[in-house]
PDB file of C-alpha atoms in Angstrom:
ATOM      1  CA  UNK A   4       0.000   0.000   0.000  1.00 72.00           C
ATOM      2  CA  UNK A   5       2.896   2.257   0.423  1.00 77.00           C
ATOM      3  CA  UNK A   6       4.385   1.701  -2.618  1.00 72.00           C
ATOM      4  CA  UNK A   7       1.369   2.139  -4.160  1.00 71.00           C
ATOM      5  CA  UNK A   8       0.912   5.728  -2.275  1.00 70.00           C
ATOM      6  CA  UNK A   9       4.130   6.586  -3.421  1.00 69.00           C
ATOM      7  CA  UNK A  10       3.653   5.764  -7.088  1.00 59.00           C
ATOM      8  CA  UNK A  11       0.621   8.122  -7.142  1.00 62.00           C
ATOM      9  CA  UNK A  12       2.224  10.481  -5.178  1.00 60.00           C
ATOM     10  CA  UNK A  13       4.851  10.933  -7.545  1.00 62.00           C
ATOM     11  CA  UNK A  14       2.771  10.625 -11.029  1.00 59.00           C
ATOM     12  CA  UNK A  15       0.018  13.660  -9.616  1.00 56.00           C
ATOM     13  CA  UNK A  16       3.711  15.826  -9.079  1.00 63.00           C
ATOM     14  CA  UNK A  17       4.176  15.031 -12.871  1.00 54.00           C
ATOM     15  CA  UNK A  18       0.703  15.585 -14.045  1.00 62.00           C
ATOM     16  CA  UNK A  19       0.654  18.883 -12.438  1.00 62.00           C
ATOM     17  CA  UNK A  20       3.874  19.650 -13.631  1.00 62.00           C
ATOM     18  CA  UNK A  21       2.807  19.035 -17.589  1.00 69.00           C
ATOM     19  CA  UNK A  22       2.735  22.718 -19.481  1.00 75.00           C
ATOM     20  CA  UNK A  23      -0.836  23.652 -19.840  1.00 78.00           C
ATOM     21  CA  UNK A  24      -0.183  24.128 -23.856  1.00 84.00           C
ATOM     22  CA  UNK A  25      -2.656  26.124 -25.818  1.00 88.00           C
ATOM     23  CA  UNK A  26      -0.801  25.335 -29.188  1.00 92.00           C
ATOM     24  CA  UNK A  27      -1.353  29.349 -30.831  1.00 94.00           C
ATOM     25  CA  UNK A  28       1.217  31.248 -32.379  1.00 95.00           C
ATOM     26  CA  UNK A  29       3.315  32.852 -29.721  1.00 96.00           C
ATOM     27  CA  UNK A  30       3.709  30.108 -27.660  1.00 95.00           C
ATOM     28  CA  UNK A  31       7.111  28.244 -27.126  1.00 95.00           C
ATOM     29  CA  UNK A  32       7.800  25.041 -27.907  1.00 96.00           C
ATOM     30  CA  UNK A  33      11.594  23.042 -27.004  1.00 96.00           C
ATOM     31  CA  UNK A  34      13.448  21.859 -30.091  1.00 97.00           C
ATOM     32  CA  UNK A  35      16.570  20.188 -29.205  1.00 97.00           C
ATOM     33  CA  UNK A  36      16.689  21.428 -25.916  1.00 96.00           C
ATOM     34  CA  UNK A  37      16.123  25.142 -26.812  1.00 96.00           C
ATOM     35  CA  UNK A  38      12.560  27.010 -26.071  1.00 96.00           C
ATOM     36  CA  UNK A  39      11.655  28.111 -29.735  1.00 97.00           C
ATOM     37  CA  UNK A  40       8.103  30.342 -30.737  1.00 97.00           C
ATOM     38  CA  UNK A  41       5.672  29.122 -32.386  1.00 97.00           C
ATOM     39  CA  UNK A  42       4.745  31.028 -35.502  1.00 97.00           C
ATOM     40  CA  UNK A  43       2.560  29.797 -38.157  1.00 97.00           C
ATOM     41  CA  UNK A  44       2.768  30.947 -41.753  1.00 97.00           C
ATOM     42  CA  UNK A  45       2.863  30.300 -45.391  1.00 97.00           C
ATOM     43  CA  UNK A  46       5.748  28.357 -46.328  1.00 96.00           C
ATOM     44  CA  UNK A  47       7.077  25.117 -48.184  1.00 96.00           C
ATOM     45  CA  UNK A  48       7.516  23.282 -45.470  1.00 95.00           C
ATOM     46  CA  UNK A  49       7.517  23.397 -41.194  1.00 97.00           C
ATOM     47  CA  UNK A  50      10.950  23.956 -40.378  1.00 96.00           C
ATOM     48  CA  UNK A  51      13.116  25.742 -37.329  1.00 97.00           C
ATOM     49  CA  UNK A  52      14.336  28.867 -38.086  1.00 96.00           C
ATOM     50  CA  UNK A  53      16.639  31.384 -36.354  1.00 94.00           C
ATOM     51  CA  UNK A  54      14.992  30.097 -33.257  1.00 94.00           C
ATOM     52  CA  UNK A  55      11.595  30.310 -34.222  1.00 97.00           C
ATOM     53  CA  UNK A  56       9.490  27.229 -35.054  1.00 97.00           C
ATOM     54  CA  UNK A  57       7.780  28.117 -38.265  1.00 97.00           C
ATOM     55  CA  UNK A  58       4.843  25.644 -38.852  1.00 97.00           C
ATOM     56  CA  UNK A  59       3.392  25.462 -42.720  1.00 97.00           C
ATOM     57  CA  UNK A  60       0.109  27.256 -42.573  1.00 97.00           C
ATOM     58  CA  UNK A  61      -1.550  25.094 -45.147  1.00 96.00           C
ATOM     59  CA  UNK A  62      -0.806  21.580 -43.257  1.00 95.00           C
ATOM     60  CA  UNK A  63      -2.266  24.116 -39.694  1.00 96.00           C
ATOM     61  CA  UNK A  64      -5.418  24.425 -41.947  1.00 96.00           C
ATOM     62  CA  UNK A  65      -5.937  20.881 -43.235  1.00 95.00           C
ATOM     63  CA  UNK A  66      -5.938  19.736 -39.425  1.00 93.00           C
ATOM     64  CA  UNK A  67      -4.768  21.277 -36.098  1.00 93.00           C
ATOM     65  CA  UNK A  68      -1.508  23.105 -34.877  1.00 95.00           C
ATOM     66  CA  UNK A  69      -1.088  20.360 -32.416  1.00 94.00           C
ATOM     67  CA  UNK A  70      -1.585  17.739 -35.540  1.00 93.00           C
ATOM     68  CA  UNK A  71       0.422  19.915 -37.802  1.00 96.00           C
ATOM     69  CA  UNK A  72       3.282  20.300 -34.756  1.00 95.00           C
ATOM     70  CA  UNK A  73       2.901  16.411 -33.816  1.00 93.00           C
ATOM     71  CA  UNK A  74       3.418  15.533 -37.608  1.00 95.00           C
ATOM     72  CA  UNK A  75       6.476  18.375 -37.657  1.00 97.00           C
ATOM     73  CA  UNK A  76       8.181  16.815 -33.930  1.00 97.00           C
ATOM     74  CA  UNK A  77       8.105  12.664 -35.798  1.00 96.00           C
ATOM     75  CA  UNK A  78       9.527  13.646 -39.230  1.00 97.00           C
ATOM     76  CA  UNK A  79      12.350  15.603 -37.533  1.00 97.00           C
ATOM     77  CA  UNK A  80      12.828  13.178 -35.267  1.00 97.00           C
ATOM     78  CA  UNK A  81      13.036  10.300 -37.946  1.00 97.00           C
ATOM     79  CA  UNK A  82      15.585  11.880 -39.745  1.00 98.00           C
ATOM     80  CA  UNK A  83      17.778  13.390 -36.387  1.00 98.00           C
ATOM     81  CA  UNK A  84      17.255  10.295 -34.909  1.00 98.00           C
ATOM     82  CA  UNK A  85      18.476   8.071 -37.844  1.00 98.00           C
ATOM     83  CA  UNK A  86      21.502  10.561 -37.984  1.00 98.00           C
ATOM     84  CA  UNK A  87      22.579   9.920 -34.394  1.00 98.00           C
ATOM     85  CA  UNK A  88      22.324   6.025 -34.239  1.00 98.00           C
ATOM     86  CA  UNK A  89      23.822   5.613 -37.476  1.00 98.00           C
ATOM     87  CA  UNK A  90      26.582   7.793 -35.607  1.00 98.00           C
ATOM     88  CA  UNK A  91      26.756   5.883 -32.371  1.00 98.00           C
ATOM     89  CA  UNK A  92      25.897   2.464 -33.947  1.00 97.00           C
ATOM     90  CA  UNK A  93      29.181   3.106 -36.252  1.00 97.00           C
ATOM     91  CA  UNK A  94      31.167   4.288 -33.371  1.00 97.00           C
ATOM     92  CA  UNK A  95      30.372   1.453 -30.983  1.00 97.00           C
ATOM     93  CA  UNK A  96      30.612  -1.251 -33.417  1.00 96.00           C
ATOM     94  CA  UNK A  97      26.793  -2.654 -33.158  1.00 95.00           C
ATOM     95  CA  UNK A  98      24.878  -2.749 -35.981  1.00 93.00           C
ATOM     96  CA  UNK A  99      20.611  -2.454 -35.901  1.00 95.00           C
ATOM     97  CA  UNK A 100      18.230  -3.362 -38.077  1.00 95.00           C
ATOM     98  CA  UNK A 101      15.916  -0.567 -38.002  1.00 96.00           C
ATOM     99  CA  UNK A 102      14.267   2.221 -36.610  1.00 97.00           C
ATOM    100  CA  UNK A 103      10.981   2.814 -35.332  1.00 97.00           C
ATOM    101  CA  UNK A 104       9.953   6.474 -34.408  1.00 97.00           C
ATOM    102  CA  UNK A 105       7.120   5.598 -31.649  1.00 94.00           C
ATOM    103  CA  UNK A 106       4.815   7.595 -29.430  1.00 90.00           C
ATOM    104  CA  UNK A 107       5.414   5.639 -26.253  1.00 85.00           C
ATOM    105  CA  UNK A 108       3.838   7.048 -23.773  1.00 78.00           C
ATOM    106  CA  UNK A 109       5.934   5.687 -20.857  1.00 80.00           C
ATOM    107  CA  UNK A 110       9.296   4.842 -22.368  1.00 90.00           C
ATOM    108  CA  UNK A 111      11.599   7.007 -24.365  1.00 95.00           C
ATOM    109  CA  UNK A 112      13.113   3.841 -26.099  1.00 96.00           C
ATOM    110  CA  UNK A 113      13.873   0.143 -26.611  1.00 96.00           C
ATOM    111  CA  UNK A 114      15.052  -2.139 -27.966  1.00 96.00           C
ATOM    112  CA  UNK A 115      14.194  -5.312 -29.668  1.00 95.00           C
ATOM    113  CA  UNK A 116      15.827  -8.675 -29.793  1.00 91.00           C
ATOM    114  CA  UNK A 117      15.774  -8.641 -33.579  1.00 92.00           C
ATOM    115  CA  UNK A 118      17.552  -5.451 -33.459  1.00 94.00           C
ATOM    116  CA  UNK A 119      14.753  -2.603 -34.000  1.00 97.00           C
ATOM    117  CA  UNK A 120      15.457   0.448 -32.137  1.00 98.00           C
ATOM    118  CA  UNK A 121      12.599   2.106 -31.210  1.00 97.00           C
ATOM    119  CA  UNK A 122      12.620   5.912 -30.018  1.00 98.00           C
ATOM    120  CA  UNK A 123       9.740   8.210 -28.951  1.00 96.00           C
ATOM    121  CA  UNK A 124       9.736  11.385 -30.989  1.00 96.00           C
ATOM    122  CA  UNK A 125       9.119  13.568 -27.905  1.00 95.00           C
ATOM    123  CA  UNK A 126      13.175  13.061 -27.614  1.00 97.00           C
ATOM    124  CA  UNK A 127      13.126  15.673 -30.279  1.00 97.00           C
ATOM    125  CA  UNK A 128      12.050  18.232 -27.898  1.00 96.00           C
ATOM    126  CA  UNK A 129      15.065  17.090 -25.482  1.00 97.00           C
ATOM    127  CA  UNK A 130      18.654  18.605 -25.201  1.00 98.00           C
ATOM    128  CA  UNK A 131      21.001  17.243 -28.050  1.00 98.00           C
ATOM    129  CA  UNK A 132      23.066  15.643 -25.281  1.00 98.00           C
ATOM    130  CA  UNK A 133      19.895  13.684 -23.689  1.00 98.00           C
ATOM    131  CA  UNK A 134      19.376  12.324 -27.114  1.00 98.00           C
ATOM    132  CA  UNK A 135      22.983  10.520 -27.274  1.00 98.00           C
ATOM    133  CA  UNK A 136      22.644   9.286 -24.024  1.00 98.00           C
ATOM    134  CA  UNK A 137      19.152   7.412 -24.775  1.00 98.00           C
ATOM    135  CA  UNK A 138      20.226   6.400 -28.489  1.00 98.00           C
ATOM    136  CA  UNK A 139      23.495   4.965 -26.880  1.00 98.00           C
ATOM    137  CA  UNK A 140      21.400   3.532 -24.014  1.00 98.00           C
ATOM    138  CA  UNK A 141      19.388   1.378 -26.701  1.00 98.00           C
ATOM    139  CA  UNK A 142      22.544   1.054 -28.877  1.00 97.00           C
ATOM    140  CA  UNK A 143      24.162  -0.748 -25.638  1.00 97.00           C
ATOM    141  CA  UNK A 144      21.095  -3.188 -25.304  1.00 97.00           C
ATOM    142  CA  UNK A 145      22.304  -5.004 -28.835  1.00 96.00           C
ATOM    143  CA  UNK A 146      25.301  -6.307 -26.848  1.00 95.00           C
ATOM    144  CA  UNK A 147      24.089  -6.390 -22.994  1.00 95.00           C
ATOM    145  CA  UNK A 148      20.011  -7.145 -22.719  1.00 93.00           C
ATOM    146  CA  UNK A 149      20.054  -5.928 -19.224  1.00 94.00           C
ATOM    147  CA  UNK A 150      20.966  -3.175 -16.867  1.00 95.00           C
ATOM    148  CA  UNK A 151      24.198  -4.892 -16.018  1.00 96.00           C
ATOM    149  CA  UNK A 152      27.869  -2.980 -14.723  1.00 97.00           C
ATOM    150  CA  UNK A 153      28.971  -3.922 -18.323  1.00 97.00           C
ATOM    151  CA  UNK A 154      26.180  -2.726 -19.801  1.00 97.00           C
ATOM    152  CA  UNK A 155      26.412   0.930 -17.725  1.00 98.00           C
ATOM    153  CA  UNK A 156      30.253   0.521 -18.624  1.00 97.00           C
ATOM    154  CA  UNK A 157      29.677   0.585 -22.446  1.00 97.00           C
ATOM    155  CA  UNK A 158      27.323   3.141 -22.175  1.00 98.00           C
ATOM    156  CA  UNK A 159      29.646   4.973 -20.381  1.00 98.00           C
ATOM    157  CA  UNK A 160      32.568   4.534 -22.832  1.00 98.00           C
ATOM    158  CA  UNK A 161      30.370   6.914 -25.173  1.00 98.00           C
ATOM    159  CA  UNK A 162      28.345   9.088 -22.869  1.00 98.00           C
ATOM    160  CA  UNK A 163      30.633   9.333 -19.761  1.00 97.00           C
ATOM    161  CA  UNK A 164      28.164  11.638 -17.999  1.00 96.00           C
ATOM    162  CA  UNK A 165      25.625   9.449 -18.932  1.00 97.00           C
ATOM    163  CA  UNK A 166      23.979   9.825 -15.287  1.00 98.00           C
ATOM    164  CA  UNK A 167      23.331  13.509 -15.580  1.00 98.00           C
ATOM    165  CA  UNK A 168      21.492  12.689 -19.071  1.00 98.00           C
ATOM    166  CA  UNK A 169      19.341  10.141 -17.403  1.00 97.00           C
ATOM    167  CA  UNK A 170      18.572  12.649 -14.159  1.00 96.00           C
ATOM    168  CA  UNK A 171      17.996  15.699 -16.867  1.00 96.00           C
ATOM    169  CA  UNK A 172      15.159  13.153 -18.344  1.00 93.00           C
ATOM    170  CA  UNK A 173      13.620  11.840 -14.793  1.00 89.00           C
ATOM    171  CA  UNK A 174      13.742  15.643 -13.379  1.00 90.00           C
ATOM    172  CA  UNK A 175      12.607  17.356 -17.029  1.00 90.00           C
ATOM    173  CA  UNK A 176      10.436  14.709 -18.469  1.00 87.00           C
ATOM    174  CA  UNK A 177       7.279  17.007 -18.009  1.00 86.00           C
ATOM    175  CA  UNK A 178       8.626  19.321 -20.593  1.00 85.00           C
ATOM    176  CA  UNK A 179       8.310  16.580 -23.293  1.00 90.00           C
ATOM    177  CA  UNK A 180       4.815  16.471 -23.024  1.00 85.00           C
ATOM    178  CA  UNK A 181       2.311  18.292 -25.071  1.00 78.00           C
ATOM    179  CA  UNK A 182      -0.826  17.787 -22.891  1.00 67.00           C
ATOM    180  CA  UNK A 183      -2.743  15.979 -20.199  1.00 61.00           C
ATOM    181  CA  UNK A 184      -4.127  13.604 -23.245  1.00 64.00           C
ATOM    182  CA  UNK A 185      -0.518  12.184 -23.282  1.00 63.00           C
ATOM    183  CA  UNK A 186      -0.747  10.669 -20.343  1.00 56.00           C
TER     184      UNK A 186
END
């Protein structure tokens, strides 16, 4: 019973703790660790831009700015993503067979026995660092399926301040969220 107190302890902190997001032009989103505004206007595509986060007014209009922001957050995220554990992958010798771009809504990424990577596009919003350490985190899981000291070690021999990453998530993880309905 105390454990269960102390679960829902804890996850009321975090709900109260998610942004209340209105998703309007104006307000500020994180890309890559860095608060960026929202504006919305017509352009080729939804891109970031000198800080700003300039959504495609014509894909706002066809559904939502959360929609058009959602479908903005995964195809960056596919392609950064990719980038990094093609990097990592390369640089730690494991190979994967693919990647999956999820919207897990309690995990920010696994990994398979048959090699997929999976990784939650919310990561997107998350500090460049914080990204390496959970790509390398599933990267490690190819070689060492559990939470073992040689697992932590290889980890470490790419993201040596890999525990700071992994407190940045559990202390900042409410800023990843876009609303309540995530939960």
């Amino acid at each position: 019973a105390g454990w269960v107190l102390e679960k829902k302890t804890k996850f009321d902190r975090y709900r109260d703790q998610i942004p209340d997001r209105t998703f309007e032009a104006g307000e500020q989103f994180p890309y890559l660790g860095e608060d960026c505004e929202l504006v919305i206007e017509p352009r080729q595509r939804s891109e970031v831009v000198d800080g700003t986060l300039r959504l495609r007014k014509s894909a706002v209009e066809q559904s939502s700015v959360e929609r058009a922001l959602r479908n903005f957050y995964r195809r960056e995220a596919r392609v950064h993503l990719t980038d990094r554990l093609d990097h990592f992958s390369e640089e730690m010798g494991l190979g994967y067979d693919e990647i999956e771009i999820r919207n897990q809504r309690t995990r920010w990424g696994s990994c398979s026995t048959n090699g997929t990577i999976s990784l939650n596009w919310r990561l997107l919003m998350a500090p460049p660092e914080v990204i390496d350490y959970v790509v390398v985190h599933e990267l490690a899981h190819l070689r060492e399926p559990n939470h073992t000291d040689s697992f932590w070690s290889l980890v470490a021999e790419q993201i040596p301040k890999w525990e700071t990453h992994a407190d940045w998530l559990e202390e900042h993880s409410t800023r990843l969220v876009f609303s309540a309905d995530d939960l």
